[in-house]
Amino acid sequence: MAEFLPYGRQTIEDDDVAAVAEALRADYLTTGPRVEAFEAAFAETVGARYAVACSSGTAALHLAMLALDLKPGEVAIAPAITFAATANCVRYQGAEVVFADVDPDTGLMTPDTFQAALGRLDGRRLAAVLPVHLAGATVDLPGVKRLAGAAPLVEDACHALGTTMSFGNIAEQVGDGRHGAMACFSFHPVKTITTAEGGMVTTNDAGLAERLRLFRSHGIVRDPTQFRDPPTAPEPWLYEMQTLGYNYRLPDVLCALGLSQLAKLPRFARRRRELTIRYWTLLARLSPTVRAIAPPGSCDPAYHLFIVLIDFEAAGRTRAEVMAGLAARGIGSQVHYIPVPRQPYYRERYGDLDLPGADAYYARCLSLPLYPGMADGDPERVVEALSEVLNLG
Ligand SMILES: Cc1ncc(COP(=O)(O)O)c(C=O)c1O
């Protein structure tokens, strides 16, 4: 049988392995020179002034909430269609999540769905907004920002490394800080580049960057010029814990992998675009039962996932049957995402929210294989299998 195609997977090459091996033989496994080198290269890649590496995308989101000093009694708005971590980072701080609905055909929060969520603040202070660039397609950031007032935007860009956007005539990289106070990235294996586990926060604000670094490492300061209680005579062993922080550091060894992978981002993104365009052409014959999601015209995504919308009812097949049929033909698929407010934790906290866009999107979405290592003929194999399983042949 042909090789199994998962819905996503990492691309690790010999030079990635060599970079990690070299770091393993070096002096520092944890905080070493590759951390700053990865941060500098990443900041340059996305066009931000600062990049702070951390242990996961979830840690990146939590650090961003810590840097903003999000507190109990405050509220953040996040879309209903995303991974749980986008909302969980708000709850880590004891603040509450107001879930915005999404466009049923893209899964993205829009200025309209954001505006409706603003109507559910019930007098509480909006302290942050978390737009999610789903599958690499970007939220209308200027549109959301116009409505957000003083509340900062923290972009969940975990899917969007390598995506460019253009609002008006200006082309910009996701994470360059033109609209968002901070942007959070993940380097989980299915993401555009990987460090196994890993994340990054980008910002153009020096004060936020300093707070991100402080919370990343136990709230500890080592530079004596920053001490609250400087010693009268030198005490070289001293450090100060100035706030309650975490160990969210990304080790030197994994930053070596990140540096090596980052150099490949243009190639990986190009390959994802090529495969996506191939899928679009092939899927035309399964329309209207199967529809590829068109990204907003304002962005050129690096396509983290390839999500299609399937009218399962019209096809007379359940999603479980379709996934099983694909798996039997050696093809992995996944669902991105179950609406987060439908998870028991959030349902018990906020009740059954009225989110028709998210429910309509969730009823139809299915992610098909997409990763740079796919062969040229693989999209054809996937679409052929899908057409068989849906009986559209
Ligand atoms: C949209 C989104 N946000 C946050 C995360 C969390 O990232 P990580 O798995 O690196 O903690 C992920 C990754 O799974 C994600 O897809």
Tab-separated table of C-alpha atoms and ligand atoms in Angstrom:
chain	number	residue	atom	x	y	z
A	1	MET	CA	0.000	0.000	0.000
A	2	ALA	CA	1.149	3.566	-0.681
A	3	GLU	CA	2.786	5.517	2.132
A	4	PHE	CA	0.415	6.925	4.784
A	5	LEU	CA	-0.088	10.663	4.420
A	6	PRO	CA	-0.707	12.336	7.794
A	7	TYR	CA	-2.600	15.663	7.814
A	8	GLY	CA	0.647	17.419	8.719
A	9	ARG	CA	4.222	16.582	9.588
A	10	GLN	CA	7.638	18.106	10.143
A	11	THR	CA	10.374	18.313	7.516
A	12	ILE	CA	13.693	17.466	9.182
A	13	GLU	CA	16.762	17.324	6.954
A	14	ASP	CA	20.377	16.265	7.536
A	15	ASP	CA	21.583	19.804	8.220
A	16	ASP	CA	18.886	20.214	10.904
A	17	VAL	CA	20.199	17.069	12.598
A	18	ALA	CA	23.784	18.327	12.268
A	19	ALA	CA	22.854	21.702	13.816
A	20	VAL	CA	21.293	19.962	16.824
A	21	ALA	CA	24.261	17.593	17.197
A	22	GLU	CA	26.653	20.551	17.177
A	23	ALA	CA	24.607	22.298	19.872
A	24	LEU	CA	24.593	19.104	21.952
A	25	ARG	CA	28.403	19.051	21.894
A	26	ALA	CA	28.664	22.743	22.854
A	27	ASP	CA	28.920	24.258	26.333
A	28	TYR	CA	25.326	25.286	26.995
A	29	LEU	CA	22.351	23.020	26.501
A	30	THR	CA	19.817	25.466	27.910
A	31	THR	CA	20.529	29.212	27.836
A	32	GLY	CA	23.324	29.600	25.293
A	33	PRO	CA	24.235	31.751	22.304
A	34	ARG	CA	21.775	30.073	19.941
A	35	VAL	CA	18.809	31.461	21.881
A	36	GLU	CA	19.681	35.075	21.087
A	37	ALA	CA	20.766	34.132	17.567
A	38	PHE	CA	17.389	32.470	16.902
A	39	GLU	CA	15.542	35.434	18.395
A	40	ALA	CA	17.507	37.911	16.251
A	41	ALA	CA	16.987	35.910	13.059
A	42	PHE	CA	13.281	35.479	13.802
A	43	ALA	CA	12.780	39.206	14.530
A	44	GLU	CA	14.452	40.031	11.238
A	45	THR	CA	12.385	37.462	9.332
A	46	VAL	CA	9.033	38.869	10.472
A	47	GLY	CA	10.191	42.487	10.620
A	48	ALA	CA	9.715	43.017	14.365
A	49	ARG	CA	12.116	44.837	16.706
A	50	TYR	CA	12.077	42.138	19.395
A	51	ALA	CA	11.494	38.390	19.467
A	52	VAL	CA	11.408	36.397	22.705
A	53	ALA	CA	11.777	32.619	22.406
A	54	CYS	CA	9.853	30.368	24.773
A	55	SER	CA	8.947	26.747	25.352
A	56	SER	CA	5.689	26.519	23.316
A	57	GLY	CA	3.008	28.524	21.556
A	58	THR	CA	0.928	28.128	24.707
A	59	ALA	CA	3.758	29.627	26.783
A	60	ALA	CA	4.012	32.457	24.230
A	61	LEU	CA	0.320	33.279	24.683
A	62	HIS	CA	0.572	33.076	28.472
A	63	LEU	CA	3.679	35.289	28.496
A	64	ALA	CA	1.810	37.851	26.375
A	65	MET	CA	-1.045	37.918	28.908
A	66	LEU	CA	1.477	38.242	31.765
A	67	ALA	CA	3.258	41.077	29.957
A	68	LEU	CA	-0.086	42.912	29.659
A	69	ASP	CA	-0.789	42.221	33.338
A	70	LEU	CA	-4.164	40.667	32.544
A	71	LYS	CA	-6.093	40.296	35.801
A	72	PRO	CA	-9.212	38.748	37.341
A	73	GLY	CA	-12.221	40.960	36.618
A	74	GLU	CA	-10.903	41.789	33.154
A	75	VAL	CA	-11.955	40.278	29.850
A	76	ALA	CA	-10.259	39.223	26.615
A	77	ILE	CA	-12.004	38.443	23.336
A	78	ALA	CA	-10.950	35.326	21.402
A	79	PRO	CA	-12.639	33.575	18.464
A	80	ALA	CA	-14.645	30.390	19.039
A	81	ILE	CA	-12.719	28.540	16.304
A	82	THR	CA	-9.152	28.049	17.488
A	83	PHE	CA	-7.039	25.723	19.613
A	84	ALA	CA	-7.920	25.736	23.329
A	85	ALA	CA	-4.651	27.501	24.274
A	86	THR	CA	-5.834	30.827	22.786
A	87	ALA	CA	-8.560	30.991	25.412
A	88	ASN	CA	-6.729	29.134	28.180
A	89	CYS	CA	-4.002	31.797	28.417
A	90	VAL	CA	-6.708	34.252	29.504
A	91	ARG	CA	-7.998	31.862	32.179
A	92	TYR	CA	-4.441	31.241	33.494
A	93	GLN	CA	-4.597	34.873	34.634
A	94	GLY	CA	-8.020	34.494	36.225
A	95	ALA	CA	-9.560	36.775	33.564
A	96	GLU	CA	-12.642	35.803	31.539
A	97	VAL	CA	-12.949	34.963	27.838
A	98	VAL	CA	-15.685	36.448	25.677
A	99	PHE	CA	-15.882	34.252	22.583
A	100	ALA	CA	-16.445	35.969	19.247
A	101	ASP	CA	-18.279	34.100	16.517
A	102	VAL	CA	-16.545	33.511	13.165
A	103	ASP	CA	-17.342	33.707	9.469
A	104	PRO	CA	-18.879	30.281	8.660
A	105	ASP	CA	-16.953	30.080	5.375
A	106	THR	CA	-13.460	30.975	6.640
A	107	GLY	CA	-13.479	30.236	10.383
A	108	LEU	CA	-12.025	33.715	10.981
A	109	MET	CA	-13.180	36.341	13.461
A	110	THR	CA	-14.348	39.405	11.480
A	111	PRO	CA	-14.947	43.027	12.478
A	112	ASP	CA	-18.682	42.197	12.565
A	113	THR	CA	-18.350	39.149	14.819
A	114	PHE	CA	-15.891	41.099	16.976
A	115	GLN	CA	-18.375	43.957	17.275
A	116	ALA	CA	-21.067	41.503	18.397
A	117	ALA	CA	-18.673	40.128	21.050
A	118	LEU	CA	-18.058	43.675	22.309
A	119	GLY	CA	-21.776	43.782	23.066
A	120	ARG	CA	-21.286	40.940	25.574
A	121	LEU	CA	-18.676	42.615	27.819
A	122	ASP	CA	-21.360	43.545	30.382
A	123	GLY	CA	-19.419	46.554	31.607
A	124	ARG	CA	-16.172	44.637	32.214
A	125	ARG	CA	-12.854	46.096	30.991
A	126	LEU	CA	-11.634	44.683	27.677
A	127	ALA	CA	-7.917	44.181	28.362
A	128	ALA	CA	-6.857	42.194	25.270
A	129	VAL	CA	-8.064	40.919	21.902
A	130	LEU	CA	-6.718	37.651	20.487
A	131	PRO	CA	-7.237	37.472	16.708
A	132	VAL	CA	-6.346	34.010	15.353
A	133	HIS	CA	-4.878	33.730	11.857
A	134	LEU	CA	-6.464	30.339	11.098
A	135	ALA	CA	-4.495	28.010	8.801
A	136	GLY	CA	-2.313	30.976	7.842
A	137	ALA	CA	-5.166	33.193	6.611
A	138	THR	CA	-5.232	36.507	8.426
A	139	VAL	CA	-7.896	38.376	10.364
A	140	ASP	CA	-8.809	41.898	9.179
A	141	LEU	CA	-6.553	43.469	11.799
A	142	PRO	CA	-7.175	47.149	10.963
A	143	GLY	CA	-10.932	46.471	11.013
A	144	VAL	CA	-10.765	44.800	14.442
A	145	LYS	CA	-8.347	47.366	15.826
A	146	ARG	CA	-10.620	50.272	14.877
A	147	LEU	CA	-13.318	48.760	17.097
A	148	ALA	CA	-11.035	47.592	19.932
A	149	GLY	CA	-10.414	51.062	21.409
A	150	ALA	CA	-7.470	50.983	23.818
A	151	ALA	CA	-7.408	47.175	24.103
A	152	PRO	CA	-4.180	45.761	22.619
A	153	LEU	CA	-4.253	43.081	19.932
A	154	VAL	CA	-2.280	39.918	20.715
A	155	GLU	CA	-2.199	37.961	17.471
A	156	ASP	CA	-2.319	34.193	17.754
A	157	ALA	CA	-0.026	33.700	14.771
A	158	CYS	CA	0.741	30.052	15.571
A	159	HIS	CA	-0.486	29.109	12.061
A	160	ALA	CA	0.812	32.128	10.223
A	161	LEU	CA	4.606	32.256	10.171
A	162	GLY	CA	5.538	33.277	6.628
A	163	THR	CA	2.171	34.818	5.771
A	164	THR	CA	2.189	38.288	4.244
A	165	MET	CA	-0.725	40.701	4.486
A	166	SER	CA	-1.528	43.923	2.701
A	167	PHE	CA	-4.061	46.377	3.992
A	168	GLY	CA	-4.008	49.299	1.591
A	169	ASN	CA	-0.760	49.445	-0.357
A	170	ILE	CA	1.571	48.286	2.394
A	171	ALA	CA	2.779	44.657	2.306
A	172	GLU	CA	3.695	43.374	5.735
A	173	GLN	CA	4.692	40.185	7.501
A	174	VAL	CA	2.522	38.596	10.184
A	175	GLY	CA	4.205	39.442	13.477
A	176	ASP	CA	5.775	42.722	12.387
A	177	GLY	CA	3.829	44.607	15.054
A	178	ARG	CA	2.119	47.091	12.757
A	179	HIS	CA	-1.301	46.248	14.227
A	180	GLY	CA	-0.728	43.897	17.139
A	181	ALA	CA	1.045	44.754	20.399
A	182	MET	CA	2.427	41.211	20.299
A	183	ALA	CA	2.223	38.164	18.035
A	184	CYS	CA	2.616	34.587	19.281
A	185	PHE	CA	4.061	31.717	17.236
A	186	SER	CA	4.307	27.947	17.765
A	187	PHE	CA	6.999	25.561	16.542
A	188	HIS	CA	5.040	22.368	17.187
A	189	PRO	CA	5.983	19.729	14.548
A	190	VAL	CA	3.004	20.337	12.243
A	191	LYS	CA	3.701	24.085	12.120
A	192	THR	CA	5.542	25.827	9.283
A	193	ILE	CA	8.905	25.378	11.035
A	194	THR	CA	9.568	23.251	14.099
A	195	THR	CA	11.707	23.052	17.226
A	196	ALA	CA	9.725	19.993	18.496
A	197	GLU	CA	8.065	22.071	21.233
A	198	GLY	CA	8.722	25.800	21.093
A	199	GLY	CA	7.274	29.256	20.643
A	200	MET	CA	8.090	32.924	20.081
A	201	VAL	CA	6.544	36.283	20.916
A	202	THR	CA	7.332	39.276	18.709
A	203	THR	CA	6.770	42.909	19.616
A	204	ASN	CA	8.047	46.378	18.777
A	205	ASP	CA	7.666	47.557	22.377
A	206	ALA	CA	10.887	47.454	24.430
A	207	GLY	CA	8.967	47.443	27.729
A	208	LEU	CA	6.818	44.469	26.705
A	209	ALA	CA	9.910	42.590	25.460
A	210	GLU	CA	11.577	43.111	28.837
A	211	ARG	CA	8.508	41.847	30.708
A	212	LEU	CA	8.249	38.811	28.407
A	213	ARG	CA	11.864	37.917	29.229
A	214	LEU	CA	11.317	38.474	32.950
A	215	PHE	CA	8.249	36.206	33.122
A	216	ARG	CA	9.964	33.603	30.926
A	217	SER	CA	12.642	33.046	33.520
A	218	HIS	CA	11.123	32.916	37.021
A	219	GLY	CA	10.754	36.704	37.314
A	220	ILE	CA	14.488	36.789	38.008
A	221	VAL	CA	16.784	39.721	37.119
A	222	ARG	CA	20.564	39.194	36.925
A	223	ASP	CA	21.723	42.618	35.738
A	224	PRO	CA	22.768	44.574	38.899
A	225	THR	CA	21.828	47.880	37.254
A	226	GLN	CA	18.200	46.637	37.280
A	227	PHE	CA	18.173	45.563	40.964
A	228	ARG	CA	15.573	47.046	43.309
A	229	ASP	CA	17.985	46.642	46.249
A	230	PRO	CA	21.499	47.082	44.817
A	231	PRO	CA	24.263	45.906	47.204
A	232	THR	CA	26.686	48.538	48.527
A	233	ALA	CA	29.702	46.351	47.618
A	234	PRO	CA	29.827	43.934	44.628
A	235	GLU	CA	28.180	40.569	45.331
A	236	PRO	CA	28.643	38.754	42.021
A	237	TRP	CA	26.371	35.812	42.882
A	238	LEU	CA	23.324	38.014	43.465
A	239	TYR	CA	20.139	37.873	41.480
A	240	GLU	CA	16.732	39.297	42.306
A	241	MET	CA	13.368	37.634	41.893
A	242	GLN	CA	11.190	40.667	41.277
A	243	THR	CA	7.940	39.057	40.264
A	244	LEU	CA	6.331	35.613	40.080
A	245	GLY	CA	7.577	34.147	36.816
A	246	TYR	CA	7.825	30.746	35.132
A	247	ASN	CA	10.357	28.518	33.464
A	248	TYR	CA	9.182	29.015	29.883
A	249	ARG	CA	12.662	29.011	28.303
A	250	LEU	CA	13.475	27.410	24.943
A	251	PRO	CA	16.756	25.462	25.233
A	252	ASP	CA	19.839	26.281	23.154
A	253	VAL	CA	19.647	22.841	21.527
A	254	LEU	CA	16.144	23.510	20.224
A	255	CYS	CA	17.086	27.053	19.135
A	256	ALA	CA	19.781	25.410	16.984
A	257	LEU	CA	16.994	23.471	15.264
A	258	GLY	CA	14.900	26.638	15.014
A	259	LEU	CA	17.732	28.571	13.350
A	260	SER	CA	18.307	25.795	10.858
A	261	GLN	CA	14.580	25.511	10.092
A	262	LEU	CA	14.040	29.272	9.839
A	263	ALA	CA	16.510	29.461	6.955
A	264	LYS	CA	14.173	27.078	5.087
A	265	LEU	CA	10.990	29.067	5.689
A	266	PRO	CA	10.810	30.551	2.157
A	267	ARG	CA	11.171	27.077	0.620
A	268	PHE	CA	8.671	25.474	3.010
A	269	ALA	CA	6.130	28.262	2.461
A	270	ARG	CA	6.562	28.073	-1.325
A	271	ARG	CA	5.965	24.323	-1.298
A	272	ARG	CA	2.844	24.722	0.867
A	273	ARG	CA	1.503	27.291	-1.618
A	274	GLU	CA	2.255	25.030	-4.612
A	275	LEU	CA	0.469	22.062	-3.049
A	276	THR	CA	-2.496	24.223	-2.039
A	277	ILE	CA	-2.916	25.578	-5.569
A	278	ARG	CA	-2.741	22.019	-6.916
A	279	TYR	CA	-5.500	20.996	-4.472
A	280	TRP	CA	-7.693	23.910	-5.581
A	281	THR	CA	-7.476	22.857	-9.227
A	282	LEU	CA	-8.192	19.205	-8.441
A	283	LEU	CA	-11.052	19.945	-6.049
A	284	ALA	CA	-13.013	21.978	-8.580
A	285	ARG	CA	-14.687	18.776	-9.806
A	286	LEU	CA	-15.997	17.937	-6.301
A	287	SER	CA	-17.734	21.309	-5.990
A	288	PRO	CA	-20.201	22.221	-4.524
A	289	THR	CA	-20.145	19.246	-2.083
A	290	VAL	CA	-16.491	20.009	-1.259
A	291	ARG	CA	-15.255	23.590	-1.120
A	292	ALA	CA	-11.731	24.789	-0.488
A	293	ILE	CA	-11.542	27.830	1.761
A	294	ALA	CA	-10.499	30.927	-0.149
A	295	PRO	CA	-8.183	33.126	1.947
A	296	PRO	CA	-9.103	36.805	2.250
A	297	GLY	CA	-7.706	38.845	-0.646
A	298	SER	CA	-5.704	40.899	1.851
A	299	CYS	CA	-3.221	38.083	2.564
A	300	ASP	CA	-0.869	35.621	0.944
A	301	PRO	CA	-0.846	32.749	3.443
A	302	ALA	CA	1.982	30.302	4.080
A	303	TYR	CA	-0.883	27.725	4.386
A	304	HIS	CA	-0.294	25.896	7.639
A	305	LEU	CA	-3.318	23.610	7.049
A	306	PHE	CA	-5.413	22.661	4.043
A	307	ILE	CA	-9.003	22.849	5.287
A	308	VAL	CA	-11.990	22.032	3.093
A	309	LEU	CA	-15.685	22.506	3.849
A	310	ILE	CA	-17.750	19.424	3.068
A	311	ASP	CA	-21.527	19.256	2.847
A	312	PHE	CA	-21.710	15.862	4.576
A	313	GLU	CA	-25.490	15.824	4.453
A	314	ALA	CA	-25.578	16.291	0.667
A	315	ALA	CA	-22.948	13.547	0.295
A	316	GLY	CA	-24.929	11.174	2.518
A	317	ARG	CA	-21.812	10.422	4.607
A	318	THR	CA	-20.946	11.414	8.149
A	319	ARG	CA	-17.606	13.050	8.866
A	320	ALA	CA	-16.556	9.974	10.847
A	321	GLU	CA	-17.297	7.778	7.801
A	322	VAL	CA	-15.325	10.086	5.529
A	323	MET	CA	-12.342	10.141	7.890
A	324	ALA	CA	-12.444	6.349	8.229
A	325	GLY	CA	-12.709	5.953	4.438
A	326	LEU	CA	-9.712	8.214	3.914
A	327	ALA	CA	-7.712	6.417	6.613
A	328	ALA	CA	-8.478	3.072	4.925
A	329	ARG	CA	-6.892	4.556	1.784
A	330	GLY	CA	-3.789	5.676	3.705
A	331	ILE	CA	-4.815	9.299	4.136
A	332	GLY	CA	-4.905	11.143	7.445
A	333	SER	CA	-7.345	13.941	8.158
A	334	GLN	CA	-8.187	16.072	11.182
A	335	VAL	CA	-10.725	18.613	12.403
A	336	HIS	CA	-9.586	22.179	13.101
A	337	TYR	CA	-11.389	22.938	15.350
A	338	ILE	CA	-14.195	21.903	17.674
A	339	PRO	CA	-15.463	25.331	18.831
A	340	VAL	CA	-13.598	26.013	22.088
A	341	PRO	CA	-16.709	27.257	23.978
A	342	ARG	CA	-18.332	23.864	23.267
A	343	GLN	CA	-15.644	22.143	25.385
A	344	PRO	CA	-17.014	21.039	28.766
A	345	TYR	CA	-14.700	23.380	30.716
A	346	TYR	CA	-15.979	26.468	28.892
A	347	ARG	CA	-19.569	25.257	28.505
A	348	GLU	CA	-19.769	24.786	32.276
A	349	ARG	CA	-18.332	28.279	32.797
A	350	TYR	CA	-20.198	30.284	30.144
A	351	GLY	CA	-23.198	28.132	29.172
A	352	ASP	CA	-24.445	27.355	25.665
A	353	LEU	CA	-23.399	30.395	23.663
A	354	ASP	CA	-25.159	31.322	20.433
A	355	LEU	CA	-22.400	30.970	17.819
A	356	PRO	CA	-24.059	30.070	14.514
A	357	GLY	CA	-20.978	30.896	12.414
A	358	ALA	CA	-18.671	28.658	14.454
A	359	ASP	CA	-21.205	25.803	14.508
A	360	ALA	CA	-21.771	26.004	10.730
A	361	TYR	CA	-18.023	26.071	10.097
A	362	TYR	CA	-17.386	23.162	12.488
A	363	ALA	CA	-20.148	21.049	10.896
A	364	ARG	CA	-18.303	21.105	7.554
A	365	CYS	CA	-14.533	21.484	8.149
A	366	LEU	CA	-11.959	18.786	7.460
A	367	SER	CA	-8.176	19.193	7.185
A	368	LEU	CA	-6.475	17.177	4.431
A	369	PRO	CA	-2.733	16.392	4.261
A	370	LEU	CA	-0.466	19.393	3.707
A	371	TYR	CA	3.267	19.507	4.432
A	372	PRO	CA	6.355	20.341	2.364
A	373	GLY	CA	7.499	16.707	2.111
A	374	MET	CA	4.416	15.642	0.105
A	375	ALA	CA	5.123	14.425	-3.408
A	376	ASP	CA	3.758	16.254	-6.452
A	377	GLY	CA	1.209	13.480	-7.059
A	378	ASP	CA	-0.082	13.339	-3.466
A	379	PRO	CA	-2.856	15.985	-3.758
A	380	GLU	CA	-4.231	13.967	-6.679
A	381	ARG	CA	-4.183	10.808	-4.563
A	382	VAL	CA	-6.001	12.601	-1.724
A	383	VAL	CA	-8.658	14.137	-3.969
A	384	GLU	CA	-9.231	10.815	-5.737
A	385	ALA	CA	-9.711	9.085	-2.380
A	386	LEU	CA	-12.048	11.849	-1.199
A	387	SER	CA	-14.142	11.594	-4.335
A	388	GLU	CA	-14.431	7.798	-3.851
A	389	VAL	CA	-15.360	8.106	-0.194
A	390	LEU	CA	-17.967	10.783	-0.950
A	391	ASN	CA	-19.213	8.782	-3.921
A	392	LEU	CA	-18.630	11.720	-6.265
A	393	GLY	CA	-16.542	9.770	-8.769
B	1	LIG	C1	-3.992	28.435	16.998
B	1	LIG	C2	-3.060	27.835	18.006
B	1	LIG	N1	-2.813	28.509	19.142
B	1	LIG	C3	-1.965	28.028	20.064
B	1	LIG	C4	-1.325	26.818	19.906
B	1	LIG	C5	-0.446	26.304	20.985
B	1	LIG	O1	0.849	26.048	20.539
B	1	LIG	P1	1.758	24.907	21.224
B	1	LIG	O2	1.220	23.594	20.802
B	1	LIG	O3	3.124	25.184	20.680
B	1	LIG	O4	1.678	25.126	22.697
B	1	LIG	C6	-1.541	26.099	18.738
B	1	LIG	C7	-0.830	24.832	18.466
B	1	LIG	O5	-1.207	23.750	18.635
B	1	LIG	C8	-2.443	26.594	17.768
B	1	LIG	O6	-2.711	25.900	16.654
